[in-house]
PDB file of N, CA, C and O in Angstrom:
ATOM      1  N   UNK A 119       1.984 -11.407  27.091  1.00 69.00           N
ATOM      2  CA  UNK A 119       1.341 -11.633  28.338  1.00 69.00           C
ATOM      3  C   UNK A 119       1.880 -10.547  29.305  1.00 69.00           C
ATOM      4  O   UNK A 119       3.092 -10.383  29.475  1.00 69.00           O
ATOM      5  N   UNK A 120       1.015  -9.857  30.004  1.00 79.00           N
ATOM      6  CA  UNK A 120       1.361  -8.850  31.125  1.00 79.00           C
ATOM      7  C   UNK A 120       1.368  -9.496  32.271  1.00 79.00           C
ATOM      8  O   UNK A 120       0.524 -10.138  32.761  1.00 79.00           O
ATOM      9  N   UNK A 121       2.353  -9.279  33.263  1.00 81.00           N
ATOM     10  CA  UNK A 121       2.522  -9.967  34.567  1.00 81.00           C
ATOM     11  C   UNK A 121       2.273  -8.762  35.320  1.00 81.00           C
ATOM     12  O   UNK A 121       2.968  -7.775  35.470  1.00 81.00           O
ATOM     13  N   UNK A 122       1.250  -8.892  36.257  1.00 83.00           N
ATOM     14  CA  UNK A 122       0.916  -7.780  37.171  1.00 83.00           C
ATOM     15  C   UNK A 122       1.197  -8.097  38.584  1.00 83.00           C
ATOM     16  O   UNK A 122       1.178  -7.170  39.412  1.00 83.00           O
ATOM     17  N   UNK A 123       1.351  -9.343  38.949  1.00 91.00           N
ATOM     18  CA  UNK A 123       1.812  -9.657  40.318  1.00 91.00           C
ATOM     19  C   UNK A 123       3.313  -9.584  40.486  1.00 91.00           C
ATOM     20  O   UNK A 123       4.210  -9.678  39.441  1.00 91.00           O
ATOM     21  N   UNK A 124       3.859  -9.282  41.648  1.00 96.00           N
ATOM     22  CA  UNK A 124       5.148  -9.414  41.901  1.00 96.00           C
ATOM     23  C   UNK A 124       5.709 -10.819  41.589  1.00 96.00           C
ATOM     24  O   UNK A 124       4.932 -11.781  41.915  1.00 96.00           O
ATOM     25  N   UNK A 125       7.051 -10.806  41.094  1.00 97.00           N
ATOM     26  CA  UNK A 125       7.582 -12.174  40.947  1.00 97.00           C
ATOM     27  C   UNK A 125       8.607 -12.282  42.026  1.00 97.00           C
ATOM     28  O   UNK A 125       9.661 -11.352  42.079  1.00 97.00           O
ATOM     29  N   UNK A 126       8.668 -13.369  42.826  1.00 97.00           N
ATOM     30  CA  UNK A 126       9.565 -13.746  43.873  1.00 97.00           C
ATOM     31  C   UNK A 126      10.489 -14.707  43.338  1.00 97.00           C
ATOM     32  O   UNK A 126      10.009 -15.814  42.860  1.00 97.00           O
ATOM     33  N   UNK A 127      11.781 -14.444  43.105  1.00 98.00           N
ATOM     34  CA  UNK A 127      12.648 -15.438  42.472  1.00 98.00           C
ATOM     35  C   UNK A 127      13.825 -15.903  43.453  1.00 98.00           C
ATOM     36  O   UNK A 127      14.634 -15.034  43.953  1.00 98.00           O
ATOM     37  N   UNK A 128      13.859 -17.235  43.825  1.00 97.00           N
ATOM     38  CA  UNK A 128      14.838 -17.797  44.616  1.00 97.00           C
ATOM     39  C   UNK A 128      16.122 -18.120  43.639  1.00 97.00           C
ATOM     40  O   UNK A 128      15.876 -18.500  42.572  1.00 97.00           O
ATOM     41  N   UNK A 129      17.241 -18.089  44.183  1.00 95.00           N
ATOM     42  CA  UNK A 129      18.499 -18.487  43.317  1.00 95.00           C
ATOM     43  C   UNK A 129      18.569 -17.479  42.180  1.00 95.00           C
ATOM     44  O   UNK A 129      19.093 -17.753  41.140  1.00 95.00           O
ATOM     45  N   UNK A 130      18.353 -16.339  42.529  1.00 96.00           N
ATOM     46  CA  UNK A 130      18.311 -15.200  41.558  1.00 96.00           C
ATOM     47  C   UNK A 130      19.671 -14.737  40.991  1.00 96.00           C
ATOM     48  O   UNK A 130      19.729 -14.174  39.899  1.00 96.00           O
ATOM     49  N   UNK A 131      20.811 -15.135  41.621  1.00 94.00           N
ATOM     50  CA  UNK A 131      22.063 -14.857  41.153  1.00 94.00           C
ATOM     51  C   UNK A 131      22.638 -16.032  40.315  1.00 94.00           C
ATOM     52  O   UNK A 131      23.921 -15.862  39.987  1.00 94.00           O
ATOM     53  N   UNK A 132      21.998 -17.056  40.146  1.00 91.00           N
ATOM     54  CA  UNK A 132      22.582 -17.988  39.365  1.00 91.00           C
ATOM     55  C   UNK A 132      22.455 -17.896  38.034  1.00 91.00           C
ATOM     56  O   UNK A 132      21.860 -16.757  37.506  1.00 91.00           O
ATOM     57  N   UNK A 133      22.912 -18.766  37.103  1.00 89.00           N
ATOM     58  CA  UNK A 133      22.887 -18.607  35.649  1.00 89.00           C
ATOM     59  C   UNK A 133      21.600 -18.263  35.107  1.00 89.00           C
ATOM     60  O   UNK A 133      21.360 -17.203  34.497  1.00 89.00           O
ATOM     61  N   UNK A 134      20.601 -19.194  35.399  1.00 93.00           N
ATOM     62  CA  UNK A 134      19.185 -18.958  34.958  1.00 93.00           C
ATOM     63  C   UNK A 134      18.631 -17.781  35.671  1.00 93.00           C
ATOM     64  O   UNK A 134      17.868 -16.851  34.990  1.00 93.00           O
ATOM     65  N   UNK A 135      18.766 -17.700  36.932  1.00 95.00           N
ATOM     66  CA  UNK A 135      18.113 -16.563  37.643  1.00 95.00           C
ATOM     67  C   UNK A 135      18.518 -15.171  37.338  1.00 95.00           C
ATOM     68  O   UNK A 135      17.604 -14.239  37.182  1.00 95.00           O
ATOM     69  N   UNK A 136      19.882 -14.943  36.984  1.00 95.00           N
ATOM     70  CA  UNK A 136      20.180 -13.615  36.492  1.00 95.00           C
ATOM     71  C   UNK A 136      19.525 -13.184  35.368  1.00 95.00           C
ATOM     72  O   UNK A 136      19.023 -12.106  35.181  1.00 95.00           O
ATOM     73  N   UNK A 137      19.579 -14.247  34.314  1.00 96.00           N
ATOM     74  CA  UNK A 137      18.972 -13.863  33.082  1.00 96.00           C
ATOM     75  C   UNK A 137      17.402 -13.571  33.250  1.00 96.00           C
ATOM     76  O   UNK A 137      16.904 -12.699  32.657  1.00 96.00           O
ATOM     77  N   UNK A 138      16.625 -14.474  33.965  1.00 97.00           N
ATOM     78  CA  UNK A 138      15.303 -14.263  34.225  1.00 97.00           C
ATOM     79  C   UNK A 138      14.964 -12.913  34.859  1.00 97.00           C
ATOM     80  O   UNK A 138      14.092 -12.098  34.464  1.00 97.00           O
ATOM     81  N   UNK A 139      15.588 -12.648  36.058  1.00 97.00           N
ATOM     82  CA  UNK A 139      15.458 -11.268  36.810  1.00 97.00           C
ATOM     83  C   UNK A 139      15.686 -10.215  35.810  1.00 97.00           C
ATOM     84  O   UNK A 139      14.914  -9.170  35.790  1.00 97.00           O
ATOM     85  N   UNK A 140      16.659 -10.224  35.035  1.00 96.00           N
ATOM     86  CA  UNK A 140      17.046  -9.177  34.057  1.00 96.00           C
ATOM     87  C   UNK A 140      15.980  -8.810  33.164  1.00 96.00           C
ATOM     88  O   UNK A 140      15.531  -7.761  32.903  1.00 96.00           O
ATOM     89  N   UNK A 141      15.533  -9.828  32.567  1.00 96.00           N
ATOM     90  CA  UNK A 141      14.459  -9.885  31.528  1.00 96.00           C
ATOM     91  C   UNK A 141      13.120  -9.351  32.153  1.00 96.00           C
ATOM     92  O   UNK A 141      12.388  -8.520  31.592  1.00 96.00           O
ATOM     93  N   UNK A 142      12.817  -9.841  33.288  1.00 96.00           N
ATOM     94  CA  UNK A 142      11.520  -9.364  33.969  1.00 96.00           C
ATOM     95  C   UNK A 142      11.506  -7.923  34.249  1.00 96.00           C
ATOM     96  O   UNK A 142      10.567  -7.114  34.045  1.00 96.00           O
ATOM     97  N   UNK A 143      12.603  -7.540  34.875  1.00 96.00           N
ATOM     98  CA  UNK A 143      12.815  -6.090  35.317  1.00 96.00           C
ATOM     99  C   UNK A 143      12.874  -5.193  34.049  1.00 96.00           C
ATOM    100  O   UNK A 143      12.239  -4.066  33.993  1.00 96.00           O
ATOM    101  N   UNK A 144      13.438  -5.531  32.889  1.00 95.00           N
ATOM    102  CA  UNK A 144      13.324  -4.851  31.604  1.00 95.00           C
ATOM    103  C   UNK A 144      11.982  -4.683  31.113  1.00 95.00           C
ATOM    104  O   UNK A 144      11.583  -3.669  30.390  1.00 95.00           O
ATOM    105  N   UNK A 145      11.004  -5.696  31.572  1.00 94.00           N
ATOM    106  CA  UNK A 145       9.744  -5.568  31.159  1.00 94.00           C
ATOM    107  C   UNK A 145       8.864  -4.793  32.016  1.00 94.00           C
ATOM    108  O   UNK A 145       7.474  -4.817  31.934  1.00 94.00           O
ATOM    109  N   UNK A 146       9.482  -4.235  33.121  1.00 94.00           N
ATOM    110  CA  UNK A 146       8.678  -3.495  34.026  1.00 94.00           C
ATOM    111  C   UNK A 146       7.972  -4.269  35.157  1.00 94.00           C
ATOM    112  O   UNK A 146       7.211  -3.810  35.961  1.00 94.00           O
ATOM    113  N   UNK A 147       8.475  -5.569  35.278  1.00 95.00           N
ATOM    114  CA  UNK A 147       7.823  -6.504  36.303  1.00 95.00           C
ATOM    115  C   UNK A 147       8.484  -6.193  37.525  1.00 95.00           C
ATOM    116  O   UNK A 147       9.713  -6.001  37.789  1.00 95.00           O
ATOM    117  N   UNK A 148       7.608  -6.044  38.629  1.00 95.00           N
ATOM    118  CA  UNK A 148       8.271  -5.903  40.157  1.00 95.00           C
ATOM    119  C   UNK A 148       8.820  -7.358  40.497  1.00 95.00           C
ATOM    120  O   UNK A 148       8.275  -8.344  40.399  1.00 95.00           O
ATOM    121  N   UNK A 149      10.164  -7.364  40.753  1.00 97.00           N
ATOM    122  CA  UNK A 149      10.821  -8.566  41.128  1.00 97.00           C
ATOM    123  C   UNK A 149      11.627  -8.482  42.410  1.00 97.00           C
ATOM    124  O   UNK A 149      12.183  -7.549  42.726  1.00 97.00           O
ATOM    125  N   UNK A 150      11.247  -9.560  43.269  1.00 97.00           N
ATOM    126  CA  UNK A 150      11.990  -9.599  44.581  1.00 97.00           C
ATOM    127  C   UNK A 150      12.986 -10.839  44.352  1.00 97.00           C
ATOM    128  O   UNK A 150      12.670 -11.918  44.273  1.00 97.00           O
ATOM    129  N   UNK A 151      14.259 -10.493  44.207  1.00 97.00           N
ATOM    130  CA  UNK A 151      15.257 -11.433  44.018  1.00 97.00           C
ATOM    131  C   UNK A 151      16.043 -11.804  45.223  1.00 97.00           C
ATOM    132  O   UNK A 151      16.510 -10.914  45.987  1.00 97.00           O
ATOM    133  N   UNK A 152      16.279 -13.138  45.430  1.00 97.00           N
ATOM    134  CA  UNK A 152      16.853 -13.527  46.682  1.00 97.00           C
ATOM    135  C   UNK A 152      18.007 -14.611  46.374  1.00 97.00           C
ATOM    136  O   UNK A 152      17.771 -15.422  45.389  1.00 97.00           O
ATOM    137  N   UNK A 153      19.021 -14.600  47.102  1.00 95.00           N
ATOM    138  CA  UNK A 153      19.957 -15.690  46.866  1.00 95.00           C
ATOM    139  C   UNK A 153      20.798 -15.874  48.242  1.00 95.00           C
ATOM    140  O   UNK A 153      20.885 -14.881  49.013  1.00 95.00           O
ATOM    141  N   UNK A 154      21.313 -16.978  48.449  1.00 92.00           N
ATOM    142  CA  UNK A 154      22.050 -17.321  49.665  1.00 92.00           C
ATOM    143  C   UNK A 154      23.486 -16.503  49.630  1.00 92.00           C
ATOM    144  O   UNK A 154      23.858 -16.031  50.793  1.00 92.00           O
ATOM    145  N   UNK A 155      23.933 -16.355  48.496  1.00 91.00           N
ATOM    146  CA  UNK A 155      25.274 -15.567  48.359  1.00 91.00           C
ATOM    147  C   UNK A 155      25.085 -14.513  47.323  1.00 91.00           C
ATOM    148  O   UNK A 155      25.503 -14.804  46.156  1.00 91.00           O
ATOM    149  N   UNK A 156      24.294 -13.475  47.481  1.00 93.00           N
ATOM    150  CA  UNK A 156      24.092 -12.453  46.494  1.00 93.00           C
ATOM    151  C   UNK A 156      25.444 -11.828  45.943  1.00 93.00           C
ATOM    152  O   UNK A 156      26.352 -11.450  46.808  1.00 93.00           O
ATOM    153  N   UNK A 157      25.385 -11.757  44.663  1.00 91.00           N
ATOM    154  CA  UNK A 157      26.564 -10.978  43.897  1.00 91.00           C
ATOM    155  C   UNK A 157      26.027 -10.065  42.993  1.00 91.00           C
ATOM    156  O   UNK A 157      26.961  -9.229  42.625  1.00 91.00           O
ATOM    157  N   UNK A 158      24.836  -9.919  42.921  1.00 91.00           N
ATOM    158  CA  UNK A 158      24.283  -8.815  41.806  1.00 91.00           C
ATOM    159  C   UNK A 158      23.672  -7.886  42.722  1.00 91.00           C
ATOM    160  O   UNK A 158      22.790  -8.038  43.618  1.00 91.00           O
ATOM    161  N   UNK A 159      23.798  -6.474  42.578  1.00 93.00           N
ATOM    162  CA  UNK A 159      23.082  -5.497  43.174  1.00 93.00           C
ATOM    163  C   UNK A 159      21.737  -5.588  43.114  1.00 93.00           C
ATOM    164  O   UNK A 159      21.194  -5.819  42.012  1.00 93.00           O
ATOM    165  N   UNK A 160      20.957  -5.324  44.180  1.00 93.00           N
ATOM    166  CA  UNK A 160      19.601  -5.466  44.271  1.00 93.00           C
ATOM    167  C   UNK A 160      18.979  -6.877  44.732  1.00 93.00           C
ATOM    168  O   UNK A 160      17.742  -6.997  44.926  1.00 93.00           O
ATOM    169  N   UNK A 161      20.029  -7.749  44.880  1.00 96.00           N
ATOM    170  CA  UNK A 161      19.427  -9.038  45.254  1.00 96.00           C
ATOM    171  C   UNK A 161      19.658  -9.208  46.791  1.00 96.00           C
ATOM    172  O   UNK A 161      20.497  -8.690  47.353  1.00 96.00           O
ATOM    173  N   UNK A 162      18.614  -9.743  47.486  1.00 96.00           N
ATOM    174  CA  UNK A 162      18.490  -9.914  48.951  1.00 96.00           C
ATOM    175  C   UNK A 162      19.107 -11.118  49.376  1.00 96.00           C
ATOM    176  O   UNK A 162      18.997 -12.179  48.712  1.00 96.00           O
ATOM    177  N   UNK A 163      19.984 -11.028  50.341  1.00 96.00           N
ATOM    178  CA  UNK A 163      20.600 -12.191  50.907  1.00 96.00           C
ATOM    179  C   UNK A 163      19.455 -12.912  51.807  1.00 96.00           C
ATOM    180  O   UNK A 163      19.021 -12.354  52.788  1.00 96.00           O
ATOM    181  N   UNK A 164      19.233 -14.171  51.467  1.00 96.00           N
ATOM    182  CA  UNK A 164      18.267 -14.998  52.238  1.00 96.00           C
ATOM    183  C   UNK A 164      18.358 -16.409  51.981  1.00 96.00           C
ATOM    184  O   UNK A 164      18.872 -16.698  50.952  1.00 96.00           O
ATOM    185  N   UNK A 165      18.113 -17.256  53.173  1.00 93.00           N
ATOM    186  CA  UNK A 165      18.240 -18.625  53.115  1.00 93.00           C
ATOM    187  C   UNK A 165      16.908 -19.268  52.997  1.00 93.00           C
ATOM    188  O   UNK A 165      15.933 -18.969  53.693  1.00 93.00           O
ATOM    189  N   UNK A 166      16.656 -20.065  51.936  1.00 93.00           N
ATOM    190  CA  UNK A 166      15.194 -20.588  51.779  1.00 93.00           C
ATOM    191  C   UNK A 166      15.026 -21.500  52.723  1.00 93.00           C
ATOM    192  O   UNK A 166      13.723 -21.992  52.906  1.00 93.00           O
ATOM    193  N   UNK A 167      15.980 -21.978  53.694  1.00 91.00           N
ATOM    194  CA  UNK A 167      15.660 -22.934  54.758  1.00 91.00           C
ATOM    195  C   UNK A 167      15.170 -22.232  55.982  1.00 91.00           C
ATOM    196  O   UNK A 167      14.680 -22.880  56.911  1.00 91.00           O
ATOM    197  N   UNK A 168      15.157 -21.005  55.993  1.00 94.00           N
ATOM    198  CA  UNK A 168      14.785 -20.011  57.108  1.00 94.00           C
ATOM    199  C   UNK A 168      13.239 -19.909  56.983  1.00 94.00           C
ATOM    200  O   UNK A 168      12.829 -19.278  56.083  1.00 94.00           O
ATOM    201  N   UNK A 169      12.465 -20.184  57.987  1.00 94.00           N
ATOM    202  CA  UNK A 169      11.034 -20.108  57.972  1.00 94.00           C
ATOM    203  C   UNK A 169      10.764 -18.541  57.900  1.00 94.00           C
ATOM    204  O   UNK A 169       9.534 -18.303  57.442  1.00 94.00           O
ATOM    205  N   UNK A 170      11.415 -17.705  58.256  1.00 94.00           N
ATOM    206  CA  UNK A 170      11.297 -16.137  58.163  1.00 94.00           C
ATOM    207  C   UNK A 170      11.276 -15.648  56.715  1.00 94.00           C
ATOM    208  O   UNK A 170      10.738 -14.600  56.410  1.00 94.00           O
ATOM    209  N   UNK A 171      11.634 -16.640  55.750  1.00 94.00           N
ATOM    210  CA  UNK A 171      11.655 -16.353  54.321  1.00 94.00           C
ATOM    211  C   UNK A 171      10.263 -15.787  53.951  1.00 94.00           C
ATOM    212  O   UNK A 171      10.044 -15.014  53.012  1.00 94.00           O
ATOM    213  N   UNK A 172       9.162 -16.455  54.573  1.00 94.00           N
ATOM    214  CA  UNK A 172       7.755 -16.112  54.098  1.00 94.00           C
ATOM    215  C   UNK A 172       7.549 -14.675  54.182  1.00 94.00           C
ATOM    216  O   UNK A 172       6.653 -14.087  53.544  1.00 94.00           O
ATOM    217  N   UNK A 173       8.183 -13.858  55.168  1.00 95.00           N
ATOM    218  CA  UNK A 173       7.978 -12.520  55.314  1.00 95.00           C
ATOM    219  C   UNK A 173       8.438 -11.688  54.074  1.00 95.00           C
ATOM    220  O   UNK A 173       8.026 -10.605  53.868  1.00 95.00           O
ATOM    221  N   UNK A 174       9.298 -12.219  53.285  1.00 95.00           N
ATOM    222  CA  UNK A 174       9.814 -11.617  52.046  1.00 95.00           C
ATOM    223  C   UNK A 174       9.053 -11.821  50.857  1.00 95.00           C
ATOM    224  O   UNK A 174       9.066 -11.121  49.907  1.00 95.00           O
ATOM    225  N   UNK A 175       8.085 -12.825  50.939  1.00 96.00           N
ATOM    226  CA  UNK A 175       7.285 -13.029  49.751  1.00 96.00           C
ATOM    227  C   UNK A 175       5.870 -12.231  49.817  1.00 96.00           C
ATOM    228  O   UNK A 175       5.042 -12.420  50.741  1.00 96.00           O
ATOM    229  N   UNK A 176       5.768 -11.348  48.812  1.00 94.00           N
ATOM    230  CA  UNK A 176       4.587 -10.470  48.839  1.00 94.00           C
ATOM    231  C   UNK A 176       3.262 -11.379  48.595  1.00 94.00           C
ATOM    232  O   UNK A 176       3.298 -12.394  47.965  1.00 94.00           O
ATOM    233  N   UNK A 177       2.151 -10.853  49.165  1.00 92.00           N
ATOM    234  CA  UNK A 177       0.900 -11.708  48.924  1.00 92.00           C
ATOM    235  C   UNK A 177       0.553 -11.576  47.400  1.00 92.00           C
ATOM    236  O   UNK A 177       0.893 -10.557  46.781  1.00 92.00           O
ATOM    237  N   UNK A 178      -0.031 -12.630  47.047  1.00 94.00           N
ATOM    238  CA  UNK A 178      -0.532 -12.710  45.494  1.00 94.00           C
ATOM    239  C   UNK A 178       0.845 -12.732  44.591  1.00 94.00           C
ATOM    240  O   UNK A 178       0.605 -12.345  43.255  1.00 94.00           O
ATOM    241  N   UNK A 179       2.041 -12.979  45.040  1.00 96.00           N
ATOM    242  CA  UNK A 179       3.078 -12.989  44.150  1.00 96.00           C
ATOM    243  C   UNK A 179       3.284 -14.388  43.467  1.00 96.00           C
ATOM    244  O   UNK A 179       2.708 -15.355  43.838  1.00 96.00           O
ATOM    245  N   UNK A 180       3.844 -14.354  42.362  1.00 96.00           N
ATOM    246  CA  UNK A 180       4.311 -15.485  41.656  1.00 96.00           C
ATOM    247  C   UNK A 180       5.766 -15.848  42.114  1.00 96.00           C
ATOM    248  O   UNK A 180       6.664 -15.161  42.196  1.00 96.00           O
ATOM    249  N   UNK A 181       5.889 -17.282  42.544  1.00 97.00           N
ATOM    250  CA  UNK A 181       7.091 -17.621  43.059  1.00 97.00           C
ATOM    251  C   UNK A 181       7.777 -18.600  42.023  1.00 97.00           C
ATOM    252  O   UNK A 181       7.135 -19.574  41.533  1.00 97.00           O
ATOM    253  N   UNK A 182       9.116 -18.232  41.639  1.00 97.00           N
ATOM    254  CA  UNK A 182       9.809 -19.155  40.758  1.00 97.00           C
ATOM    255  C   UNK A 182      11.137 -19.505  41.599  1.00 97.00           C
ATOM    256  O   UNK A 182      11.911 -18.716  42.099  1.00 97.00           O
ATOM    257  N   UNK A 183      11.103 -20.773  41.883  1.00 96.00           N
ATOM    258  CA  UNK A 183      12.086 -21.424  42.742  1.00 96.00           C
ATOM    259  C   UNK A 183      13.278 -21.988  41.793  1.00 96.00           C
ATOM    260  O   UNK A 183      13.165 -23.063  41.268  1.00 96.00           O
ATOM    261  N   UNK A 184      14.404 -21.224  41.901  1.00 95.00           N
ATOM    262  CA  UNK A 184      15.570 -21.632  41.163  1.00 95.00           C
ATOM    263  C   UNK A 184      16.878 -22.092  42.198  1.00 95.00           C
ATOM    264  O   UNK A 184      17.844 -22.446  41.568  1.00 95.00           O
ATOM    265  N   UNK A 185      16.536 -22.007  43.483  1.00 93.00           N
ATOM    266  CA  UNK A 185      17.534 -22.164  44.388  1.00 93.00           C
ATOM    267  C   UNK A 185      17.964 -23.547  44.297  1.00 93.00           C
ATOM    268  O   UNK A 185      17.231 -24.489  44.283  1.00 93.00           O
ATOM    269  N   UNK A 186      19.415 -23.850  44.476  1.00 84.00           N
ATOM    270  CA  UNK A 186      19.739 -25.257  44.496  1.00 84.00           C
ATOM    271  C   UNK A 186      21.354 -25.238  44.938  1.00 84.00           C
ATOM    272  O   UNK A 186      21.971 -24.206  44.876  1.00 84.00           O
ATOM    273  N   UNK A 187      21.678 -26.396  45.336  1.00 72.00           N
ATOM    274  CA  UNK A 187      23.244 -26.449  45.597  1.00 72.00           C
ATOM    275  C   UNK A 187      23.905 -26.663  44.219  1.00 72.00           C
ATOM    276  O   UNK A 187      23.408 -27.534  43.598  1.00 72.00           O
ATOM    277  N   UNK A 188      24.863 -25.737  44.033  1.00 65.00           N
ATOM    278  CA  UNK A 188      25.364 -25.705  42.693  1.00 65.00           C
ATOM    279  C   UNK A 188      26.680 -26.302  42.565  1.00 65.00           C
ATOM    280  O   UNK A 188      27.187 -26.216  41.404  1.00 65.00           O
ATOM    281  N   UNK A 189      27.386 -26.921  43.657  1.00 65.00           N
ATOM    282  CA  UNK A 189      28.646 -27.366  43.546  1.00 65.00           C
ATOM    283  C   UNK A 189      28.626 -28.835  44.003  1.00 65.00           C
ATOM    284  O   UNK A 189      27.879 -29.214  44.948  1.00 65.00           O
ATOM    285  N   UNK A 190      29.480 -29.598  43.562  1.00 62.00           N
ATOM    286  CA  UNK A 190      29.582 -30.937  44.130  1.00 62.00           C
ATOM    287  C   UNK A 190      29.828 -31.059  45.596  1.00 62.00           C
ATOM    288  O   UNK A 190      29.346 -31.903  46.386  1.00 62.00           O
ATOM    289  N   UNK A 191      30.928 -30.246  46.040  1.00 68.00           N
ATOM    290  CA  UNK A 191      31.116 -30.061  47.468  1.00 68.00           C
ATOM    291  C   UNK A 191      29.791 -29.815  48.380  1.00 68.00           C
ATOM    292  O   UNK A 191      29.669 -30.479  49.387  1.00 68.00           O
ATOM    293  N   UNK A 192      29.165 -28.905  47.878  1.00 62.00           N
ATOM    294  CA  UNK A 192      27.937 -28.486  48.630  1.00 62.00           C
ATOM    295  C   UNK A 192      26.957 -29.653  48.718  1.00 62.00           C
ATOM    296  O   UNK A 192      26.306 -29.879  49.811  1.00 62.00           O
ATOM    297  N   UNK A 193      26.800 -30.431  47.508  1.00 58.00           N
ATOM    298  CA  UNK A 193      25.858 -31.463  47.473  1.00 58.00           C
ATOM    299  C   UNK A 193      26.247 -32.552  48.479  1.00 58.00           C
ATOM    300  O   UNK A 193      25.549 -33.352  48.990  1.00 58.00           O
ATOM    301  N   UNK A 194      27.638 -32.798  48.528  1.00 66.00           N
ATOM    302  CA  UNK A 194      28.191 -33.892  49.350  1.00 66.00           C
ATOM    303  C   UNK A 194      27.790 -33.622  50.759  1.00 66.00           C
ATOM    304  O   UNK A 194      27.581 -34.511  51.648  1.00 66.00           O
ATOM    305  N   UNK A 195      27.917 -32.361  51.215  1.00 63.00           N
ATOM    306  CA  UNK A 195      27.952 -32.011  52.553  1.00 63.00           C
ATOM    307  C   UNK A 195      26.386 -32.160  52.961  1.00 63.00           C
ATOM    308  O   UNK A 195      26.083 -32.374  53.936  1.00 63.00           O
TER     309      UNK A 195
END
């Protein structure tokens, strides 16, 4: 299957997100990767709770939402 639309990935620096972004890019897919605390080069720092995030999402893109609170402490807060 060929993906022609850009792919917008939230939580891109998490365990699943890193693997997905890497595979998509290796296949030549345009990927916009975002994470609240980016640690991988090329990932954009962005908060999914910020209404301005829509400005980062290209028209006609595929959105894959992987962002989540990933530690017990964050979930409790």
